[in-house]
mmCIF file of C-alpha atoms in Angstrom:
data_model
loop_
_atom_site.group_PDB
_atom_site.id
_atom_site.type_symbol
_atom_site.label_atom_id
_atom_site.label_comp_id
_atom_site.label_asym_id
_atom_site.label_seq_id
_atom_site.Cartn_x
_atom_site.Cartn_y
_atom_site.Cartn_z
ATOM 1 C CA UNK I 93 0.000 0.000 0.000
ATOM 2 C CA UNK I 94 1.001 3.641 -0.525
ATOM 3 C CA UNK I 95 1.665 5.631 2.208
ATOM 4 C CA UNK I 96 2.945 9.736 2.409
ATOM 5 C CA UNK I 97 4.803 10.578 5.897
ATOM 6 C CA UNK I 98 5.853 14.368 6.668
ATOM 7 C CA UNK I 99 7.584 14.420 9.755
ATOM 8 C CA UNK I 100 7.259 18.102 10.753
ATOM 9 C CA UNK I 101 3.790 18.665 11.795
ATOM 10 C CA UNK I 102 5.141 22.661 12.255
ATOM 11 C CA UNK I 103 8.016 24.423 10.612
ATOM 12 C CA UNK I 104 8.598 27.886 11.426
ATOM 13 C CA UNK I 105 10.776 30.705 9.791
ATOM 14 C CA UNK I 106 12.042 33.680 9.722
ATOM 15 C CA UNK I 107 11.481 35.794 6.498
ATOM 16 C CA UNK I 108 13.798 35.460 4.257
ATOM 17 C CA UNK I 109 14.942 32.071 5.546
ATOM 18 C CA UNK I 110 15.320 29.309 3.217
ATOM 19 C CA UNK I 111 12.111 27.009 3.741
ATOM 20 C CA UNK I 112 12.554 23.109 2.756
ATOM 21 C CA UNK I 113 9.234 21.454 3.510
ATOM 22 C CA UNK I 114 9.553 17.308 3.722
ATOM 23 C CA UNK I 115 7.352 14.496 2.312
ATOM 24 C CA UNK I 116 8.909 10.528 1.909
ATOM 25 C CA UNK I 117 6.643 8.373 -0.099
ATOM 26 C CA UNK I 118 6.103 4.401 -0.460
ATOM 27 C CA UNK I 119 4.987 2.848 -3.025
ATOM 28 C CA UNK I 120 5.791 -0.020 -5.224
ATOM 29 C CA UNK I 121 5.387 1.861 -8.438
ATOM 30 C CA UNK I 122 5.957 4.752 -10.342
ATOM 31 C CA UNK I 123 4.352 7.651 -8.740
ATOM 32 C CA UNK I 124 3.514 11.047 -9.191
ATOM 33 C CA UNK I 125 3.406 13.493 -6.407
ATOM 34 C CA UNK I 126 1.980 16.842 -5.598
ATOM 35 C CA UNK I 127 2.200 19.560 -2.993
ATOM 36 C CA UNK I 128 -1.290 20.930 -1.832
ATOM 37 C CA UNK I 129 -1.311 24.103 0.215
ATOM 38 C CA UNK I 130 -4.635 25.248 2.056
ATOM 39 C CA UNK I 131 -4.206 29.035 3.309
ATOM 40 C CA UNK I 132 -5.942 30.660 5.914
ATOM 41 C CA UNK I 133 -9.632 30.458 5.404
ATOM 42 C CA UNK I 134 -8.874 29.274 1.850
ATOM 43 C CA UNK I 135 -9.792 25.568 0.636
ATOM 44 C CA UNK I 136 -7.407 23.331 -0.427
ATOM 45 C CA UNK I 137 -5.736 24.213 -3.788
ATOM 46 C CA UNK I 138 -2.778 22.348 -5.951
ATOM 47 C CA UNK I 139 0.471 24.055 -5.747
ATOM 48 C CA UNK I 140 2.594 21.933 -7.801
ATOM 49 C CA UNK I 141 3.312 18.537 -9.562
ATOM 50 C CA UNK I 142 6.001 16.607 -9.892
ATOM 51 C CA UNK I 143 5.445 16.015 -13.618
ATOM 52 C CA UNK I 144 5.435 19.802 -14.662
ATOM 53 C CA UNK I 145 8.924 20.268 -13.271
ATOM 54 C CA UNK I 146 7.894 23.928 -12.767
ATOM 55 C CA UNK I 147 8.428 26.656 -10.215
ATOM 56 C CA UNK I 148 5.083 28.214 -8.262
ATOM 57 C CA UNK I 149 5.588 31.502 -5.985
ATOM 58 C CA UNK I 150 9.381 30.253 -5.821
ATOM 59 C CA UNK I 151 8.315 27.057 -4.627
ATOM 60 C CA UNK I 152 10.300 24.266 -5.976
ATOM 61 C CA UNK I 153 9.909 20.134 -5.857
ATOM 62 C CA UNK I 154 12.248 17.360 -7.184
ATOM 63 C CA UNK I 155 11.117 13.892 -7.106
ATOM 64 C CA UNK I 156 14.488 11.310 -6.002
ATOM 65 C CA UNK I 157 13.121 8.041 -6.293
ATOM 66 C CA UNK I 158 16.511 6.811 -4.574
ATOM 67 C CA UNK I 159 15.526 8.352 -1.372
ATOM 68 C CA UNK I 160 11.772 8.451 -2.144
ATOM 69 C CA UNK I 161 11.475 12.006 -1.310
ATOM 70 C CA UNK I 162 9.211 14.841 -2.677
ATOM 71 C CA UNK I 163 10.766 17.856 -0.055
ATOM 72 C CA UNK I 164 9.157 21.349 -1.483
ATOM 73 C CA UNK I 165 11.508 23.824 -0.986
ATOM 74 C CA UNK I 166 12.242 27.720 -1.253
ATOM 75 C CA UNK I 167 15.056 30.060 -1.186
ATOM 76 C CA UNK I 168 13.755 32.702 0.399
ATOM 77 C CA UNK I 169 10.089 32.414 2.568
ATOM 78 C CA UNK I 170 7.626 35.112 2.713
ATOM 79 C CA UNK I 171 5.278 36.184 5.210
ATOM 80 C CA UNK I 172 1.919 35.038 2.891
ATOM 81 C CA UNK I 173 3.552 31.399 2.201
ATOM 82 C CA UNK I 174 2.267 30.494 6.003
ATOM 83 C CA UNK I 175 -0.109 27.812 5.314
ATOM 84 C CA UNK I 176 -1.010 24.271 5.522
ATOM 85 C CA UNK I 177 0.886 22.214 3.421
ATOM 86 C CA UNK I 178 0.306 18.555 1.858
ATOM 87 C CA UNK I 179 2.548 16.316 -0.329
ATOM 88 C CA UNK I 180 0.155 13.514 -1.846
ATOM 89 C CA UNK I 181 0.782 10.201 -4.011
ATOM 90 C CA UNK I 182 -0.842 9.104 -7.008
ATOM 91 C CA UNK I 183 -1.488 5.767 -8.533
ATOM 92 C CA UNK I 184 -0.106 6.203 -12.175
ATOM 93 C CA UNK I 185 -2.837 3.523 -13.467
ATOM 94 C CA UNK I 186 -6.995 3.951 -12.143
ATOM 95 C CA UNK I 187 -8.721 6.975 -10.871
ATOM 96 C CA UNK I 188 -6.970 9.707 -9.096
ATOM 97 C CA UNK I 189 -7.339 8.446 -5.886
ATOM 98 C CA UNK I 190 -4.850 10.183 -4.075
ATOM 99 C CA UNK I 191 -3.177 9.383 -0.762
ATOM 100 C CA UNK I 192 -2.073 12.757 1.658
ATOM 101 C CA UNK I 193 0.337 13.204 4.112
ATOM 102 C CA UNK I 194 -0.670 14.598 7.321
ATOM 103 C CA UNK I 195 0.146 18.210 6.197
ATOM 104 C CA UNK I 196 3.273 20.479 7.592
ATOM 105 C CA UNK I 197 1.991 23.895 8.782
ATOM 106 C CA UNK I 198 4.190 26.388 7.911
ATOM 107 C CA UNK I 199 4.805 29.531 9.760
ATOM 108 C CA UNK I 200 6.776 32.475 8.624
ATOM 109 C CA UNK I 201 7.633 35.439 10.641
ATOM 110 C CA UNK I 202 8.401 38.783 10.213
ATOM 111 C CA UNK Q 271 -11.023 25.264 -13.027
ATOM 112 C CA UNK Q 272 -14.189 24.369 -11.354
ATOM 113 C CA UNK Q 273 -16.218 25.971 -8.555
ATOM 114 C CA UNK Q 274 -17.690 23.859 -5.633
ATOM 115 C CA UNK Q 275 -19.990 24.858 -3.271
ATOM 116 C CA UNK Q 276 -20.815 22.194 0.087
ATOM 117 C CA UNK Q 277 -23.580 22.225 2.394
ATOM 118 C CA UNK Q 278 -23.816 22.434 5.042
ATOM 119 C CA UNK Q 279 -20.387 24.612 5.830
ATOM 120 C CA UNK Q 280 -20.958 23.200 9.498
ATOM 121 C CA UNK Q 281 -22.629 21.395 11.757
ATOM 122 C CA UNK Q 282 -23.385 20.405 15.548
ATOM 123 C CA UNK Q 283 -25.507 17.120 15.677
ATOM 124 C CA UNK Q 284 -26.590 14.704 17.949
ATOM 125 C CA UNK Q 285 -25.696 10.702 18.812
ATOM 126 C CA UNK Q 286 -27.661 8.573 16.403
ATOM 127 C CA UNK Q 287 -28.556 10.842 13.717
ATOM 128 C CA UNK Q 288 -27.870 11.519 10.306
ATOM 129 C CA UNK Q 289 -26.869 14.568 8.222
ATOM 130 C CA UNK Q 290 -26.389 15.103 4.026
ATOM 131 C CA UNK Q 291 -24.147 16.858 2.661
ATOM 132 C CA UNK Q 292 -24.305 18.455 -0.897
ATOM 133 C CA UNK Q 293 -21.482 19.188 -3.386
ATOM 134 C CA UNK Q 294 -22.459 21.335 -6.309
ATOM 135 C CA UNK Q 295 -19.894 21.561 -9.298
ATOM 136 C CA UNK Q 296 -20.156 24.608 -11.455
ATOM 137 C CA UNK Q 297 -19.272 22.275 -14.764
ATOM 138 C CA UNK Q 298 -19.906 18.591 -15.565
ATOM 139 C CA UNK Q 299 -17.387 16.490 -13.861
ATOM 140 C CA UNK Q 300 -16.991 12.549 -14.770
ATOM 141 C CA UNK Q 301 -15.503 11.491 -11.224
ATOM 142 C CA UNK Q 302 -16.160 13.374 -7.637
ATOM 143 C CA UNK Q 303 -14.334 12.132 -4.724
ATOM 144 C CA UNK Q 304 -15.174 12.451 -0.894
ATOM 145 C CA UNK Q 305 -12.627 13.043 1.892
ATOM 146 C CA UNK Q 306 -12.779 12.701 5.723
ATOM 147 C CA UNK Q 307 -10.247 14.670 7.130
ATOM 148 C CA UNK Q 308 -10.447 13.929 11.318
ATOM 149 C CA UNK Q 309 -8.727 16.075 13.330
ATOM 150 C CA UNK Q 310 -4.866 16.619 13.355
ATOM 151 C CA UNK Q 311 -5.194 13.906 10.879
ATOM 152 C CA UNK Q 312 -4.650 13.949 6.689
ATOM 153 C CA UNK Q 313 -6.891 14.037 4.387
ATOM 154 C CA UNK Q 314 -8.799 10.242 3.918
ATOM 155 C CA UNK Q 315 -10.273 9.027 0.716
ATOM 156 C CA UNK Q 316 -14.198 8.130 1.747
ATOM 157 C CA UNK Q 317 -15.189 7.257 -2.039
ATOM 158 C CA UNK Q 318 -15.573 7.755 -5.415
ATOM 159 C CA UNK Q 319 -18.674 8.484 -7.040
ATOM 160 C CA UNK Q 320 -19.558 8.281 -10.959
ATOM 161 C CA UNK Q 321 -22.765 9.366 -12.123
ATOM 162 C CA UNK Q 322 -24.936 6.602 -13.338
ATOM 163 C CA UNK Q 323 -22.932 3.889 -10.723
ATOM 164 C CA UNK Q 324 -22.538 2.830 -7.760
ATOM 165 C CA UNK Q 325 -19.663 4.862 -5.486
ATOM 166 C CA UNK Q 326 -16.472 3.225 -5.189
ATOM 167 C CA UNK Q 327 -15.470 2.659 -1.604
ATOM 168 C CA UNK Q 328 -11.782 2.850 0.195
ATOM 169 C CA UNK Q 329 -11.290 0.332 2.637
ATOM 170 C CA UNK Q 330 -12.443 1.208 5.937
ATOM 171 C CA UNK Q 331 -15.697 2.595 4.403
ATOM 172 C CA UNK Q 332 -19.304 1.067 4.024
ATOM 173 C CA UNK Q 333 -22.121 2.193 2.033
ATOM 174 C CA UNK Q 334 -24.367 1.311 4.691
ATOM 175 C CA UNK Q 335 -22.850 3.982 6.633
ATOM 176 C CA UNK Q 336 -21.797 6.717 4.317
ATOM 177 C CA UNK Q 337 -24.230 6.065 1.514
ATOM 178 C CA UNK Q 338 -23.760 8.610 -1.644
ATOM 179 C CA UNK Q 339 -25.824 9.826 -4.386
ATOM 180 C CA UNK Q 340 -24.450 10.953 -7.707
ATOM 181 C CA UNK Q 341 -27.650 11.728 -9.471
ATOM 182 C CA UNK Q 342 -25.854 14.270 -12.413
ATOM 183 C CA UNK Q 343 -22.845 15.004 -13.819
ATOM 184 C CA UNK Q 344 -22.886 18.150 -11.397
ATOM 185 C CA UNK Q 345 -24.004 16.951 -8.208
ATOM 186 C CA UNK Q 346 -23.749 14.740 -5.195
ATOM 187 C CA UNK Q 347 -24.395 13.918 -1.558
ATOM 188 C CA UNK Q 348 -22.417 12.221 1.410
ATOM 189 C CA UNK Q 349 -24.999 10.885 3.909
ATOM 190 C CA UNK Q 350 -23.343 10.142 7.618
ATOM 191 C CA UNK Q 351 -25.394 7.730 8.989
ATOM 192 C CA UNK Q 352 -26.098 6.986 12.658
ATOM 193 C CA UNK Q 353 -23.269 9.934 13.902
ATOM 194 C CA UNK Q 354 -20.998 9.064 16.707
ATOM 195 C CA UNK Q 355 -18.179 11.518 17.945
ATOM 196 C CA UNK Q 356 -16.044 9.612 16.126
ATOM 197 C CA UNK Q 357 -17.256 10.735 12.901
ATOM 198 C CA UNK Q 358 -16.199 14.374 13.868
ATOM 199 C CA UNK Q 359 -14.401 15.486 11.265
ATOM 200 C CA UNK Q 360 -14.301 17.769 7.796
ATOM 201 C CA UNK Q 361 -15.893 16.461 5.191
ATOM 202 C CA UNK Q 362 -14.508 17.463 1.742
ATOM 203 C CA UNK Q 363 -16.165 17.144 -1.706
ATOM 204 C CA UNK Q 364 -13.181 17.172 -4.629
ATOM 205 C CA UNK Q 365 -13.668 16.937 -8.630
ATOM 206 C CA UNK Q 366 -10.850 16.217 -10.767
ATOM 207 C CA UNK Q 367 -9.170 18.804 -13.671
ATOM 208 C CA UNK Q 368 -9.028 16.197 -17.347
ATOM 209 C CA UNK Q 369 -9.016 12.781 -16.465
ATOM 210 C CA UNK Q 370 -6.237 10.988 -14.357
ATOM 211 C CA UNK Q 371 -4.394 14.077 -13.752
ATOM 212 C CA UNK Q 372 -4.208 13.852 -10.030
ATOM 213 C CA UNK Q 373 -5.374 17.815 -9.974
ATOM 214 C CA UNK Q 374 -8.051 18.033 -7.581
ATOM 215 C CA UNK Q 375 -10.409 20.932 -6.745
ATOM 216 C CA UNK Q 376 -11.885 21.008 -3.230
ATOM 217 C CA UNK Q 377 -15.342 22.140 -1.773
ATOM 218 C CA UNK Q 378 -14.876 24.669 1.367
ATOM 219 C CA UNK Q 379 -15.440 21.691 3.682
ATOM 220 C CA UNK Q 380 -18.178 20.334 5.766
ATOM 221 C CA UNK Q 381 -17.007 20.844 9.510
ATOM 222 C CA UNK Q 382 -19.658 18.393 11.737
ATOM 223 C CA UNK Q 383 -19.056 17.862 15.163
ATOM 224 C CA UNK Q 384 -21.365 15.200 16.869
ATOM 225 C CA UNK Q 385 -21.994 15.411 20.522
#
């Protein structure tokens, strides 16, 4: 079975501190991953996919199947990135059932 | 992107009871997907519904107890049946962006908290 573990339930900054979120993943076969990020008093929203290899609000995420990590990083954290965030697995074949971590909440300070 | 609107937003019910809640999609949507997320806990897959079919049910889950509707290709219910504490939690509607993408958009959330 699939399972997503972040280990930091909280993770706070400074601004303008580098930011490297964590997510490990298990799964037997070729997944994709995402990072969801809920804001306050927002609903849950995709921030970024594996696949896309792209960069959103200087938020970065490289998929190393060697250590089966997903970590979402940035270089420099700003005040309005505290939030909730999620890594999640998806099965590559079926529906997109997808399988969450239990979220990191992020806190950056002035 | 789609818009979802749930109902109720929140709740407070009572031991034994049961409460529906209603996801309405701005746009046809093949698959919609319900989540339980419990407190300090991740997001949980309930099931998957697909209009003219039965849902499709993670493990842990019964029909008998969270029975769903998918009527049209725009709508759908979660029923929580016979409410304990334990069923506390946020209940999320999701749709999916294309098909197989993994890109989910969520409903606002159902907050019910059973006493």
């Amino acid at each position: 079975a699939q399972r997503v573990t972040q280990p930091e339930k909280l993770l706070s900054v400074f601004k303008g501190a580098p930011v490297e979120l964590k997510c490990n993943y298990s799964y037997s076969g070729s997944p994709e991953l995402f990072w969801y990020v809920q804001y306050s008093r927002q609903r849950l929203q995709l921030l970024l996919r594996h696949i896309s290899r792209e960069s959103i609000k200087g938020f970065t995420a490289d998929l190393n199947k060697g250590e089966t990590s997903f970590h979402l990083k940035k270089p420099f954290a700003q005040e309005e990135d505290s939030a909730m965030y999620y890594c999640a697995l998806k099965k590559t074949s079926g529906y997109s059932t997808l399988t969450f971590g239990k979220g990191t909440m992020l806190l950056v300070s002035p | 992107s789609a818009v979802i609107s749930q109902k109720p937003s929140r709740d407070i019910c009572q031991r034994g009871t049961s409460l529906t809640i209603q996801c309405q999609v701005d746009s046809q949507v093949t698959m919609m997907f319900w989540y339980r997320q419990q407190p300090g806990q991740s997001l949980t897959l309930i099931a998957t519904a697909n209009q003219g079919s039965e849902a499709t049910y993670e493990s842990g889950f019964v029909i008998d107890k969270f029975p769903i509707s998918r009527p049209n290709l725009t709508f759908s219910t979660l029923t929580v049946s016979n409410m304990s504490p334990e069923d506390s939690s946020i209940y999320l509607c999701s749709v999916e962006q294309g098909v197989s993408t993994g890109e989910l958009f969520f409903g606002e959330g159902s907050r019910l908290t059973v006493l």
